[in-house]
GROMACS .gro file of C-alpha atoms in nm:
model
  477
    1MET     CA    1   0.614  -0.044   2.873
    2ILE     CA    2   0.469  -0.177   2.559
    3GLY     CA    3   0.393  -0.489   2.742
    4ALA     CA    4   0.206  -0.307   3.004
    5THR     CA    5  -0.016  -0.129   2.741
    6LYS     CA    6  -0.084  -0.435   2.542
    7THR     CA    7  -0.246  -0.594   2.867
    8LYS     CA    8  -0.509  -0.311   2.849
    9ILE     CA    9  -0.649  -0.366   2.532
   10LYS     CA   10  -0.863  -0.657   2.464
   11LYS     CA   11  -0.906  -0.848   2.124
   12PRO     CA   12  -1.122  -0.681   1.843
   13LEU     CA   13  -1.006  -0.869   1.560
   14GLY     CA   14  -1.209  -1.158   1.400
   15VAL     CA   15  -1.231  -1.283   1.008
   16PHE     CA   16  -1.448  -1.014   0.887
   17SER     CA   17  -1.233  -0.739   1.086
   18LEU     CA   18  -0.918  -0.896   0.939
   19ALA     CA   19  -1.063  -0.940   0.581
   20MET     CA   20  -1.194  -0.564   0.563
   21MET     CA   21  -0.863  -0.419   0.700
   22ASN     CA   22  -0.686  -0.614   0.408
   23VAL     CA   23  -0.952  -0.517   0.166
   24ILE     CA   24  -0.965  -0.147   0.255
   25ALA     CA   25  -0.580  -0.155   0.278
   26VAL     CA   26  -0.531  -0.364  -0.083
   27ASP     CA   27  -0.837  -0.259  -0.283
   28SER     CA   28  -0.724   0.073  -0.347
   29LEU     CA   29  -0.944   0.273  -0.580
   30ARG     CA   30  -0.623   0.477  -0.666
   31SER     CA   31  -0.513   0.220  -0.899
   32LEU     CA   32  -0.794   0.184  -1.098
   33PRO     CA   33  -0.726   0.452  -1.385
   34ILE     CA   34  -0.390   0.339  -1.402
   35ALA     CA   35  -0.502  -0.024  -1.490
   36ALA     CA   36  -0.782   0.099  -1.710
   37LEU     CA   37  -0.484   0.234  -1.962
   38PHE     CA   38  -0.424  -0.139  -2.051
   39GLY     CA   39  -0.776  -0.169  -2.183
   40TYR     CA   40  -0.872  -0.528  -2.257
   41ALA     CA   41  -0.519  -0.631  -2.180
   42LEU     CA   42  -0.561  -0.523  -1.780
   43ILE     CA   43  -0.704  -0.855  -1.737
   44PHE     CA   44  -0.338  -1.015  -1.871
   45PHE     CA   45  -0.161  -0.783  -1.658
   46TYR     CA   46  -0.362  -0.878  -1.326
   47LEU     CA   47  -0.330  -1.221  -1.359
   48LEU     CA   48   0.047  -1.204  -1.407
   49ALA     CA   49   0.070  -0.961  -1.113
   50ALA     CA   50  -0.126  -1.212  -0.892
   51LEU     CA   51   0.114  -1.484  -1.016
   52LEU     CA   52   0.433  -1.324  -0.951
   53PHE     CA   53   0.343  -1.112  -0.660
   54PHE     CA   54  -0.034  -1.130  -0.501
   55ILE     CA   55  -0.082  -1.506  -0.484
   56PRO     CA   56   0.288  -1.554  -0.339
   57THR     CA   57   0.221  -1.300  -0.073
   58ALA     CA   58  -0.102  -1.430   0.051
   59LEU     CA   59   0.046  -1.786   0.097
   60VAL     CA   60   0.343  -1.658   0.273
   61THR     CA   61   0.184  -1.432   0.496
   62ALA     CA   62  -0.054  -1.708   0.583
   63GLU     CA   63   0.221  -1.964   0.668
   64LEU     CA   64   0.408  -1.717   0.891
   65ALA     CA   65   0.102  -1.510   1.040
   66THR     CA   66  -0.023  -1.809   1.183
   67THR     CA   67   0.311  -1.962   1.272
   68TRP     CA   68   0.424  -1.636   1.465
   69PRO     CA   69   0.061  -1.505   1.589
   70SER     CA   70   0.225  -1.236   1.831
   71THR     CA   71   0.219  -0.852   1.760
   72GLY     CA   72   0.525  -0.719   1.534
   73GLY     CA   73   0.394  -0.890   1.235
   74ALA     CA   74   0.686  -0.895   0.936
   75TYR     CA   75   0.946  -0.774   1.211
   76ILE     CA   76   0.888  -1.064   1.434
   77TRP     CA   77   0.952  -1.309   1.096
   78ILE     CA   78   1.248  -1.120   0.988
   79ARG     CA   79   1.398  -1.058   1.265
   80THR     CA   80   1.353  -1.431   1.368
   81ALA     CA   81   1.525  -1.525   1.021
   82PHE     CA   82   1.795  -1.257   1.001
   83GLY     CA   83   1.867  -1.068   1.326
   84ALA     CA   84   1.757  -0.790   1.478
   85ARG     CA   85   1.948  -0.550   1.274
   86TRP     CA   86   1.787  -0.663   0.922
   87GLY     CA   87   1.404  -0.696   1.113
   88TRP     CA   88   1.465  -0.359   1.204
   89PHE     CA   89   1.544  -0.227   0.812
   90ALA     CA   90   1.301  -0.440   0.687
   91ILE     CA   91   1.032  -0.267   0.899
   92TRP     CA   92   1.160   0.039   0.845
   93LEU     CA   93   1.130  -0.009   0.507
   94GLN     CA   94   0.776  -0.118   0.502
   95TRP     CA   95   0.712   0.185   0.727
   96VAL     CA   96   0.902   0.420   0.518
   97TYR     CA   97   0.726   0.314   0.167
   98ASN     CA   98   0.436   0.401   0.323
   99VAL     CA   99   0.532   0.772   0.420
  100VAL     CA  100   0.624   0.832   0.065
  101TRP     CA  101   0.277   0.666  -0.039
  102TYR     CA  102   0.074   0.893   0.169
  103PRO     CA  103   0.099   1.217  -0.035
  104THR     CA  104   0.001   1.040  -0.376
  105ILE     CA  105  -0.324   0.895  -0.223
  106LEU     CA  106  -0.375   1.196  -0.057
  107SER     CA  107  -0.351   1.370  -0.388
  108PHE     CA  108  -0.587   1.148  -0.518
  109VAL     CA  109  -0.856   1.225  -0.246
  110ILE     CA  110  -0.806   1.594  -0.331
  111ALA     CA  111  -0.861   1.556  -0.703
  112ALA     CA  112  -1.188   1.384  -0.622
  113PHE     CA  113  -1.304   1.673  -0.386
  114ALA     CA  114  -1.176   1.905  -0.655
  115TYR     CA  115  -1.432   1.778  -0.916
  116LEU     CA  116  -1.683   1.856  -0.680
  117ILE     CA  117  -1.597   2.227  -0.662
  118ASP     CA  118  -1.355   2.330  -0.967
  119PRO     CA  119  -1.196   2.098  -1.133
  120GLN     CA  120  -0.921   2.323  -1.238
  121LEU     CA  121  -0.849   2.376  -0.843
  122MET     CA  122  -0.575   2.066  -0.900
  123GLN     CA  123  -0.346   2.294  -1.109
  124HIS     CA  124  -0.324   2.533  -0.821
  125LYS     CA  125  -0.031   2.408  -0.647
  126ILE     CA  126  -0.110   2.617  -0.282
  127TYR     CA  127  -0.426   2.461  -0.307
  128LEU     CA  128  -0.289   2.087  -0.324
  129LEU     CA  129  -0.037   2.136  -0.094
  130SER     CA  130  -0.266   2.306   0.217
  131THR     CA  131  -0.578   2.077   0.159
  132ILE     CA  132  -0.304   1.769   0.169
  133LEU     CA  133  -0.171   1.905   0.489
  134ILE     CA  134  -0.500   1.968   0.675
  135ILE     CA  135  -0.661   1.647   0.576
  136TRP     CA  136  -0.337   1.412   0.678
  137TRP     CA  137  -0.291   1.606   1.015
  138LEU     CA  138  -0.691   1.520   1.056
  139VAL     CA  139  -0.598   1.137   0.945
  140THR     CA  140  -0.302   1.131   1.197
  141ALA     CA  141  -0.526   1.271   1.518
  142LEU     CA  142  -0.771   1.033   1.450
  143SER     CA  143  -0.493   0.755   1.465
  144CYS     CA  144  -0.418   0.851   1.786
  145LEU     CA  145  -0.734   0.688   1.927
  146GLY     CA  146  -0.592   0.350   1.859
  147LEU     CA  147  -0.652   0.047   1.712
  148ARG     CA  148  -1.023  -0.003   1.812
  149VAL     CA  149  -1.088   0.328   1.579
  150SER     CA  150  -0.870   0.221   1.317
  151SER     CA  151  -1.068  -0.101   1.253
  152TRP     CA  152  -1.388   0.045   1.299
  153LEU     CA  153  -1.266   0.280   1.011
  154SER     CA  154  -1.175   0.026   0.827
  155SER     CA  155  -1.457  -0.185   0.823
  156ILE     CA  156  -1.662   0.133   0.723
  157GLY     CA  157  -1.452   0.223   0.458
  158ALA     CA  158  -1.391  -0.096   0.303
  159LEU     CA  159  -1.803  -0.133   0.263
  160VAL     CA  160  -1.907   0.231   0.204
  161GLY     CA  161  -1.624   0.384   0.034
  162THR     CA  162  -1.441   0.117  -0.148
  163LEU     CA  163  -1.661  -0.193  -0.209
  164ILE     CA  164  -2.010   0.027  -0.318
  165PRO     CA  165  -1.804   0.243  -0.544
  166MET     CA  166  -1.624  -0.037  -0.695
  167LEU     CA  167  -1.950  -0.244  -0.741
  168PHE     CA  168  -2.151   0.066  -0.876
  169MET     CA  169  -1.893   0.114  -1.154
  170ILE     CA  170  -1.900  -0.240  -1.245
  171VAL     CA  171  -2.316  -0.245  -1.258
  172LEU     CA  172  -2.322   0.072  -1.430
  173ALA     CA  173  -2.043  -0.080  -1.687
  174ILE     CA  174  -2.294  -0.371  -1.780
  175ILE     CA  175  -2.570  -0.116  -1.809
  176TRP     CA  176  -2.371   0.090  -2.053
  177ILE     CA  177  -2.282  -0.246  -2.263
  178LYS     CA  178  -2.662  -0.361  -2.252
  179THR     CA  179  -2.786  -0.022  -2.380
  180SER     CA  180  -2.532  -0.018  -2.661
  181HIS     CA  181  -2.344   0.250  -2.582
  182PRO     CA  182  -1.997   0.299  -2.780
  183LEU     CA  183  -1.698   0.105  -2.591
  184ALA     CA  184  -1.372   0.276  -2.583
  185ILE     CA  185  -1.196  -0.094  -2.579
  186HIS     CA  186  -1.256  -0.399  -2.817
  187PHE     CA  187  -1.285  -0.748  -2.683
  188SER     CA  188  -1.085  -0.963  -2.870
  189TYR     CA  189  -0.803  -1.268  -2.802
  190ALA     CA  190  -0.563  -0.985  -2.950
  191SER     CA  191  -0.642  -0.712  -2.741
  192PHE     CA  192  -0.625  -0.962  -2.433
  193PHE     CA  193  -0.267  -1.002  -2.457
  194PRO     CA  194  -0.060  -0.663  -2.445
  195SER     CA  195   0.162  -0.491  -2.745
  196LEU     CA  196   0.514  -0.536  -2.614
  197ASN     CA  197   0.636  -0.286  -2.902
  198ASN     CA  198   0.625   0.000  -2.636
  199PHE     CA  199   0.870  -0.126  -2.349
  200ASN     CA  200   0.788   0.203  -2.168
  201ASN     CA  201   0.435   0.103  -2.119
  202LEU     CA  202   0.540  -0.186  -1.937
  203ALA     CA  203   0.623   0.040  -1.666
  204PHE     CA  204   0.265   0.083  -1.544
  205LEU     CA  205   0.295  -0.297  -1.440
  206THR     CA  206   0.488  -0.136  -1.168
  207THR     CA  207   0.183   0.039  -1.022
  208ILE     CA  208  -0.002  -0.292  -1.051
  209ILE     CA  209   0.193  -0.476  -0.857
  210PHE     CA  210   0.216  -0.168  -0.577
  211GLY     CA  211  -0.180  -0.180  -0.618
  212LEU     CA  212  -0.187  -0.565  -0.487
  213MET     CA  213   0.093  -0.466  -0.202
  214GLY     CA  214  -0.038  -0.476   0.174
  215LEU     CA  215  -0.177  -0.814   0.271
  216GLU     CA  216   0.097  -0.870   0.551
  217MET     CA  217   0.021  -0.507   0.706
  218SER     CA  218  -0.271  -0.700   0.928
  219ALA     CA  219  -0.037  -0.968   1.060
  220VAL     CA  220   0.135  -0.668   1.289
  221HIS     CA  221  -0.220  -0.693   1.482
  222ALA     CA  222  -0.191  -1.075   1.520
  223GLY     CA  223  -0.168  -1.009   1.900
  224ASP     CA  224  -0.524  -0.815   1.889
  225VAL     CA  225  -0.699  -1.154   1.714
  226ARG     CA  226  -0.893  -1.357   1.869
  227ASN     CA  227  -0.813  -1.695   1.697
  228PRO     CA  228  -0.476  -1.616   1.447
  229GLN     CA  229  -0.447  -1.958   1.335
  230GLN     CA  230  -0.793  -2.006   1.198
  231ASP     CA  231  -0.874  -1.653   1.158
  232PHE     CA  232  -0.597  -1.545   0.935
  233PRO     CA  233  -0.602  -1.796   0.651
  234ARG     CA  234  -0.983  -1.763   0.603
  235ALA     CA  235  -0.979  -1.411   0.572
  236LEU     CA  236  -0.680  -1.412   0.366
  237PHE     CA  237  -0.872  -1.641   0.146
  238TRP     CA  238  -1.175  -1.406   0.126
  239SER     CA  239  -0.993  -1.080   0.101
  240THR     CA  240  -0.758  -1.200  -0.191
  241ASN     CA  241  -1.025  -1.318  -0.393
  242SER     CA  242  -1.241  -1.003  -0.341
  243ILE     CA  243  -0.945  -0.776  -0.389
  244LEU     CA  244  -0.873  -0.948  -0.742
  245ILE     CA  245  -1.217  -0.986  -0.872
  246SER     CA  246  -1.289  -0.619  -0.790
  247LEU     CA  247  -1.010  -0.467  -0.922
  248ILE     CA  248  -1.017  -0.627  -1.256
  249MET     CA  249  -1.413  -0.558  -1.287
  250ALA     CA  250  -1.401  -0.209  -1.181
  251SER     CA  251  -1.073  -0.109  -1.371
  252LEU     CA  252  -1.218  -0.260  -1.694
  253ALA     CA  253  -1.546  -0.076  -1.636
  254ILE     CA  254  -1.336   0.231  -1.652
  255ALA     CA  255  -1.168   0.121  -1.972
  256LEU     CA  256  -1.494   0.046  -2.110
  257ILE     CA  257  -1.593   0.445  -2.096
  258ILE     CA  258  -1.303   0.686  -2.108
  259PRO     CA  259  -1.053   0.604  -2.405
  260ALA     CA  260  -0.693   0.561  -2.301
  261ASN     CA  261  -0.587   0.858  -2.477
  262GLN     CA  262  -0.834   1.079  -2.272
  263LEU     CA  263  -0.786   0.909  -1.941
  264SER     CA  264  -0.608   1.076  -1.658
  265ILE     CA  265  -0.441   0.862  -1.348
  266LEU     CA  266  -0.525   1.131  -1.114
  267SER     CA  267  -0.892   1.169  -1.180
  268GLY     CA  268  -1.016   0.904  -1.448
  269LEU     CA  269  -1.181   0.756  -1.188
  270THR     CA  270  -1.441   1.036  -1.123
  271GLU     CA  271  -1.405   1.137  -1.531
  272ALA     CA  272  -1.594   0.798  -1.574
  273TYR     CA  273  -1.863   0.823  -1.305
  274VAL     CA  274  -1.920   1.191  -1.458
  275ALA     CA  275  -1.926   1.016  -1.816
  276PHE     CA  276  -2.171   0.731  -1.700
  277PHE     CA  277  -2.404   0.983  -1.490
  278ASN     CA  278  -2.428   1.262  -1.724
  279SER     CA  279  -2.490   1.012  -2.021
  280TYR     CA  280  -2.824   0.891  -1.817
  281HIS     CA  281  -2.912   1.257  -1.702
  282LEU     CA  282  -2.819   1.140  -1.346
  283SER     CA  283  -2.599   1.403  -1.242
  284PHE     CA  284  -2.754   1.444  -0.914
  285PHE     CA  285  -2.575   1.126  -0.861
  286ILE     CA  286  -2.217   1.253  -0.910
  287PRO     CA  287  -2.133   1.422  -0.585
  288ILE     CA  288  -2.278   1.132  -0.388
  289ILE     CA  289  -2.040   0.861  -0.515
  290ILE     CA  290  -1.753   1.097  -0.521
  291SER     CA  291  -1.830   1.166  -0.163
  292LEU     CA  292  -1.806   0.764  -0.118
  293ILE     CA  293  -1.470   0.768  -0.289
  294ILE     CA  294  -1.332   1.010  -0.065
  295ILE     CA  295  -1.440   0.836   0.234
  296GLY     CA  296  -1.310   0.474   0.122
  297SER     CA  297  -0.965   0.679   0.053
  298LEU     CA  298  -0.952   0.854   0.371
  299CYS     CA  299  -1.030   0.508   0.573
  300SER     CA  300  -0.775   0.368   0.359
  301ILE     CA  301  -0.497   0.621   0.479
  302SER     CA  302  -0.620   0.576   0.840
  303THR     CA  303  -0.541   0.142   0.795
  304TRP     CA  304  -0.215   0.170   0.674
  305VAL     CA  305  -0.095   0.511   0.934
  306ILE     CA  306  -0.151   0.272   1.251
  307GLY     CA  307  -0.042  -0.076   1.111
  308PRO     CA  308   0.314  -0.022   1.016
  309THR     CA  309   0.381   0.240   1.287
  310ARG     CA  310   0.313  -0.045   1.567
  311GLY     CA  311   0.567  -0.266   1.408
  312LEU     CA  312   0.836  -0.010   1.369
  313LEU     CA  313   0.745   0.086   1.768
  314ILE     CA  314   0.843  -0.274   1.837
  315ALA     CA  315   1.119  -0.271   1.634
  316THR     CA  316   1.244   0.066   1.788
  317PHE     CA  317   1.199  -0.032   2.136
  318GLU     CA  318   1.381  -0.394   2.110
  319SER     CA  319   1.691  -0.207   1.973
  320GLN     CA  320   1.742   0.043   2.242
  321ILE     CA  321   1.936   0.260   2.051
  322ALA     CA  322   2.011   0.591   2.303
  323GLY     CA  323   1.825   0.920   2.139
  324LEU     CA  324   1.539   0.724   2.013
  325ASN     CA  325   1.316   0.669   2.328
  326TRP     CA  326   1.094   1.002   2.211
  327LEU     CA  327   0.968   0.783   1.929
  328LEU     CA  328   0.843   0.537   2.177
  329LYS     CA  329   0.570   0.758   2.384
  330ILE     CA  330   0.219   0.559   2.362
  331ASN     CA  331  -0.098   0.732   2.468
  332ARG     CA  332  -0.354   0.579   2.666
  333PHE     CA  333  -0.529   0.456   2.389
  334GLY     CA  334  -0.232   0.248   2.305
  335ALA     CA  335  -0.143   0.487   2.008
  336PRO     CA  336   0.249   0.525   1.938
  337VAL     CA  337   0.194   0.930   1.914
  338GLY     CA  338   0.572   0.951   1.911
  339LEU     CA  339   0.577   0.811   1.599
  340LEU     CA  340   0.275   0.884   1.477
  341VAL     CA  341   0.395   1.273   1.502
  342PHE     CA  342   0.739   1.205   1.340
  343GLN     CA  343   0.557   1.052   1.045
  344GLY     CA  344   0.324   1.351   0.979
  345VAL     CA  345   0.644   1.596   0.993
  346LEU     CA  346   0.810   1.380   0.721
  347VAL     CA  347   0.481   1.352   0.536
  348SER     CA  348   0.444   1.710   0.498
  349LEU     CA  349   0.785   1.759   0.426
  350LEU     CA  350   0.711   1.537   0.107
  351THR     CA  351   0.419   1.693   0.041
  352SER     CA  352   0.626   2.010  -0.093
  353LEU     CA  353   0.725   1.804  -0.384
  354PHE     CA  354   0.404   1.927  -0.515
  355ILE     CA  355   0.520   2.298  -0.529
  356LEU     CA  356   0.913   2.208  -0.623
  357ILE     CA  357   0.822   1.988  -0.964
  358PRO     CA  358   0.686   2.172  -1.218
  359SER     CA  359   0.410   1.911  -1.349
  360VAL     CA  360   0.127   1.765  -1.068
  361THR     CA  361   0.103   1.469  -1.265
  362GLU     CA  362   0.493   1.376  -1.282
  363THR     CA  363   0.530   1.456  -0.900
  364TYR     CA  364   0.241   1.203  -0.851
  365TRP     CA  365   0.391   0.943  -1.067
  366LEU     CA  366   0.762   1.009  -0.916
  367LEU     CA  367   0.617   0.924  -0.585
  368SER     CA  368   0.405   0.642  -0.688
  369VAL     CA  369   0.722   0.466  -0.832
  370MET     CA  370   0.965   0.557  -0.552
  371THR     CA  371   0.689   0.406  -0.319
  372ALA     CA  372   0.658   0.079  -0.503
  373GLN     CA  373   1.074   0.032  -0.543
  374LEU     CA  374   1.089   0.122  -0.136
  375ALA     CA  375   0.824  -0.151  -0.128
  376VAL     CA  376   0.966  -0.435  -0.300
  377LEU     CA  377   1.299  -0.412  -0.145
  378PHE     CA  378   1.064  -0.492   0.190
  379TYR     CA  379   0.899  -0.770   0.012
  380PHE     CA  380   1.275  -0.911  -0.063
  381PHE     CA  381   1.302  -0.966   0.264
  382LEU     CA  382   0.988  -1.127   0.327
  383PHE     CA  383   1.009  -1.379   0.090
  384LEU     CA  384   1.381  -1.465   0.199
  385SER     CA  385   1.256  -1.489   0.528
  386ALA     CA  386   0.956  -1.723   0.465
  387LEU     CA  387   1.255  -1.923   0.298
  388GLN     CA  388   1.513  -1.910   0.591
  389LEU     CA  389   1.250  -2.004   0.816
  390ARG     CA  390   1.122  -2.279   0.663
  391TYR     CA  391   1.500  -2.441   0.749
  392LYS     CA  392   1.580  -2.260   1.060
  393GLU     CA  393   1.282  -2.329   1.228
  394ALA     CA  394   1.190  -2.677   1.073
  395ASP     CA  395   1.070  -2.814   1.411
  396ARG     CA  396   0.811  -2.573   1.477
  397SER     CA  397   0.472  -2.627   1.471
  398ARG     CA  398   0.268  -2.451   1.164
  399ALA     CA  399  -0.109  -2.434   1.157
  400TYR     CA  400  -0.107  -2.348   0.800
  401HIS     CA  401   0.189  -2.389   0.536
  402ILE     CA  402   0.251  -2.371   0.209
  403PRO     CA  403   0.153  -2.687   0.012
  404GLY     CA  404   0.420  -2.906  -0.165
  405GLY     CA  405   0.676  -2.917   0.128
  406LYS     CA  406   1.040  -2.765   0.029
  407TRP     CA  407   0.929  -2.743  -0.350
  408GLY     CA  408   0.620  -2.559  -0.294
  409ILE     CA  409   0.820  -2.307  -0.046
  410TRP     CA  410   1.067  -2.269  -0.312
  411THR     CA  411   0.867  -2.203  -0.593
  412VAL     CA  412   0.608  -1.934  -0.442
  413CYS     CA  413   0.876  -1.710  -0.313
  414ILE     CA  414   1.122  -1.724  -0.627
  415MET     CA  415   0.774  -1.643  -0.801
  416GLY     CA  416   0.733  -1.355  -0.571
  417LEU     CA  417   1.131  -1.255  -0.562
  418VAL     CA  418   1.130  -1.250  -0.970
  419GLY     CA  419   0.780  -1.008  -0.972
  420CYS     CA  420   0.959  -0.774  -0.717
  421LEU     CA  421   1.283  -0.767  -0.953
  422ILE     CA  422   1.070  -0.682  -1.252
  423THR     CA  423   0.905  -0.403  -1.035
  424PHE     CA  424   1.218  -0.251  -0.927
  425ILE     CA  425   1.383  -0.213  -1.265
  426LEU     CA  426   1.043  -0.135  -1.455
  427GLY     CA  427   1.005   0.186  -1.190
  428PHE     CA  428   1.308   0.353  -1.364
  429PHE     CA  429   1.128   0.394  -1.697
  430PRO     CA  430   0.836   0.648  -1.720
  431PRO     CA  431   0.556   0.529  -1.935
  432SER     CA  432   0.511   0.720  -2.274
  433GLY     CA  433   0.152   0.850  -2.090
  434ILE     CA  434   0.360   1.022  -1.853
  435ALA     CA  435   0.509   1.386  -1.923
  436VAL     CA  436   0.874   1.374  -1.786
  437SER     CA  437   1.061   1.692  -1.864
  438ASN     CA  438   1.379   1.509  -1.830
  439LEU     CA  439   1.447   1.125  -1.806
  440LEU     CA  440   1.793   1.164  -1.651
  441LYS     CA  441   1.711   1.386  -1.361
  442PHE     CA  442   1.382   1.186  -1.277
  443ASP     CA  443   1.579   0.877  -1.238
  444LYS     CA  444   1.836   1.048  -1.044
  445ILE     CA  445   1.562   1.187  -0.837
  446LEU     CA  446   1.452   0.848  -0.774
  447LEU     CA  447   1.755   0.693  -0.659
  448ALA     CA  448   1.841   0.990  -0.437
  449GLY     CA  449   1.531   0.942  -0.280
  450LEU     CA  450   1.582   0.526  -0.220
  451LEU     CA  451   1.906   0.627  -0.094
  452LEU     CA  452   1.793   0.886   0.163
  453PHE     CA  453   1.520   0.688   0.298
  454CYS     CA  454   1.720   0.324   0.313
  455LEU     CA  455   2.036   0.543   0.496
  456PRO     CA  456   1.876   0.594   0.861
  457PRO     CA  457   1.860   0.237   0.994
  458PHE     CA  458   2.210   0.216   0.911
  459ILE     CA  459   2.320   0.536   1.049
  460CYS     CA  460   2.126   0.452   1.373
  461ALA     CA  461   2.310   0.090   1.373
  462GLY     CA  462   2.648   0.313   1.317
  463TRP     CA  463   2.529   0.555   1.605
  464ALA     CA  464   2.448   0.262   1.841
  465LEU     CA  465   2.772   0.096   1.767
  466ALA     CA  466   2.992   0.417   1.846
  467LEU     CA  467   2.818   0.451   2.182
  468LYS     CA  468   2.893   0.085   2.274
  469LYS     CA  469   3.255   0.175   2.211
  470ILE     CA  470   3.233   0.478   2.399
  471GLU     CA  471   3.097   0.321   2.699
  472LYS     CA  472   3.356   0.059   2.689
  473ASN     CA  473   3.656   0.260   2.670
  474ASN     CA  474   3.481   0.472   3.005
  475GLN     CA  475   3.451   0.141   3.139
  476ALA     CA  476   3.816   0.077   3.080
  477CYS     CA  477   3.944   0.435   3.192
   0.00000   0.00000   0.00000
């Protein structure tokens, strides 16, 4: 069924489409206000995150995607390294961390939209919940139109809704400095290095690293790439440089204008634009730029909705677990509608946390951290599979391999694993800028959520084993 559908789909992805898919998947406007809270030290944190996570991920993805250029991406790599069960678990993690992430990016979109009407709307939870659900199901419906529409939205969203607002923010910050406006941060050698006196503030590093996750996502479409051995490394080179430079510059631009003690992690980006435009009496630009931000965020969601879902589709198909066949339904556009609807229901349920938890900001942070921690569990498998495959598949031809031989692959993977471990631990310590009503309760909900989202693959595996035993007993009788 899957193979038959695949033959009907032409290969629409080249270097530009892949690079734009990476940019729109990773280069999120949502992470800018959080990074801006660090001030000038945000450059240090981004460079640290790049060294411990972003660059290792890019190198590992380039090697694995060009060596196994088939549809399925990380699932194929981890399955080849550790077997089908762990491959299924890892791709489940990749899929489910996105399910938890969707309400946070949707709330960011709603915060931007509320600024166009009335910023106080963000305090009305019914408005927040209903608007998130409407937008989410519209995006899900668009994703049912298949990869070609998703690729088109990625390219449009990356240029119009992400890169242009970022570049515009950087240009406005340069004008702000040139016209001698007061700066909210000071540039000095001392301020470049963060103060470690308050350990809790290091928790923001969790979201900075999470803001750099996602480069491996485009590899799930490897079977739809015209020339994967050449196109993947080129696309990764251009996208990693573009992402890192644009995130640092745009975050710094916000930090220049809005003091850290006045910056909202939800609406900080729109606040910076409002401050810019009001200062230059250009308030008529505000709805235009906010509209672009909304477009970029929605295109980012669209990119992620279809990507991990295709990987999980292949893993579920290969698992042949009885009772999961309804998830395998594919429409005439090649979109996995069964999984998309199931995903839609889960996101709708998660969105109800905005009603159940008193503070919108606390809910937003809880979901952000839970997303990051589920994600790093997936990346543990990714880095370990790169190591395992270098030995297990040593004789396999590689169009690209990490430089330095075995020393190179070990160094890169250990750096990535260390970055993942730091991110996971820091998630349990909310930063001082986030008002958490009860730290113990916060960590309990976080742990419960992690366990809840990690259990389904093991339950399915247990169910499959039980069915096999029943079948054997019936045959014996």
